[in-house]
């Protein structure tokens, strides 16, 4: 008997690791005693059983079952396999479809799907009850002023759930607020400053600051000494999201319903500093929002030719610069700066040249469309002719069958005639397949060349003074514009000339 062992624990705690080893050890001894063969051990550590999305060992188990590598899968209990009813049924059905038996040391071998569904439903309900009880317990402790979870950067957590400033990182938090509030730095500028100074972003493995982590710090009210928890909650009803992503969807809670306990720990910044930063961020957000209606002409089209990053438009300089340079400075890439008007004129010159060359091909375009139509019509006529011939052959088969059943011809002659007709019919069917492919190709040719002609006419009528029209055409016709450090540019068009493809 070829055996596979599947084991799972939901956390990475040492006690759970012992449980994982116990599950494996139990079945290894069981297999030895029976004289069976152990093919492989599949173990998922620190992963919930409510979804299969992140359980790579389980996925490998199912793939190996499909390959026929083992005859039986041994598990401690069905709850180790899954705590979701739909997942459990799917996994067991998949194993059974590949002639693999599932044996649980708790439930035994289960072949009755009704029993399987009932046990799975109980396991799922236990998981949901546990989740509710944990959430309820966290909420109770939060209202008592006890912090739950990973402490914010700049704080350490000491029992029982109390935050204390970290002597190394708390000054960095104060520096971040000061740079934003008093030195006029934005979040990306602060990130660059901290990275250049070699100030690490965390006590773990972080090596670089990012603007997103700085925004989290600047909006975190914990730094004022208040405990603020319960800002979001999981949606236990959205099972589809859980199955696809491997985690529950979270919803933000209205600020009025947050759990806020003032003055639970030592502050790192003053309330006045925090409120001033929030007000400044709101003002910046308003300015950004007001500018969203007008996107730069070459947004998501212009790229740095060296690092491949997008070119960001700087309104104060009316220029585009490499976003890598903007975020990280000259250590990572040069600015590749180019004036908006310069880039616009180069692109317009290219477009006009393309229009002039393309309009000279109008007669060739019309001829190509006409020829494609003639070829298609000929193919359609031949297709109809071949289909009529197949119809005649089918009638001959019917007539032969009647003669054979009435005794007019013997079986040997019947088989010989049918064989000849079938060979002829097969050749005609192959011809039909080729004609249908030819018709499809000619339809594609007509469509591509007609679209090509339509785009030429749009180009010819292009109003370059209307920036909205120009932006729309640029994004339709240009795939990307690569900006080199010396100011030269390369344009790659979406525009494909079908006449060059043997149309």
Coordinates of N, CA and C in Angstrom, one line a residue, residues 67 205 233 271 412 448 485:
X67 N -1.4 12.3 -10.4 CA -0.3 11.5 -11.1 C -0.3 10.0 -10.7
X205 N 13.5 42.9 9.4 CA 14.3 42.7 8.2 C 14.2 43.9 7.3
X233 N -13.0 45.4 10.5 CA -13.4 44.1 10.9 C -13.5 43.2 9.7
X271 N -0.5 66.0 20.9 CA -1.8 66.0 20.2 C -1.8 67.1 19.1
X412 N -20.2 -8.0 -47.6 CA -18.9 -7.7 -48.1 C -18.9 -6.5 -49.1
X448 N -8.9 44.0 -40.5 CA -7.6 44.7 -40.1 C -7.3 45.9 -41.1
X485 N 18.5 59.6 -21.7 CA 19.1 60.6 -20.9 C 19.6 61.9 -21.6

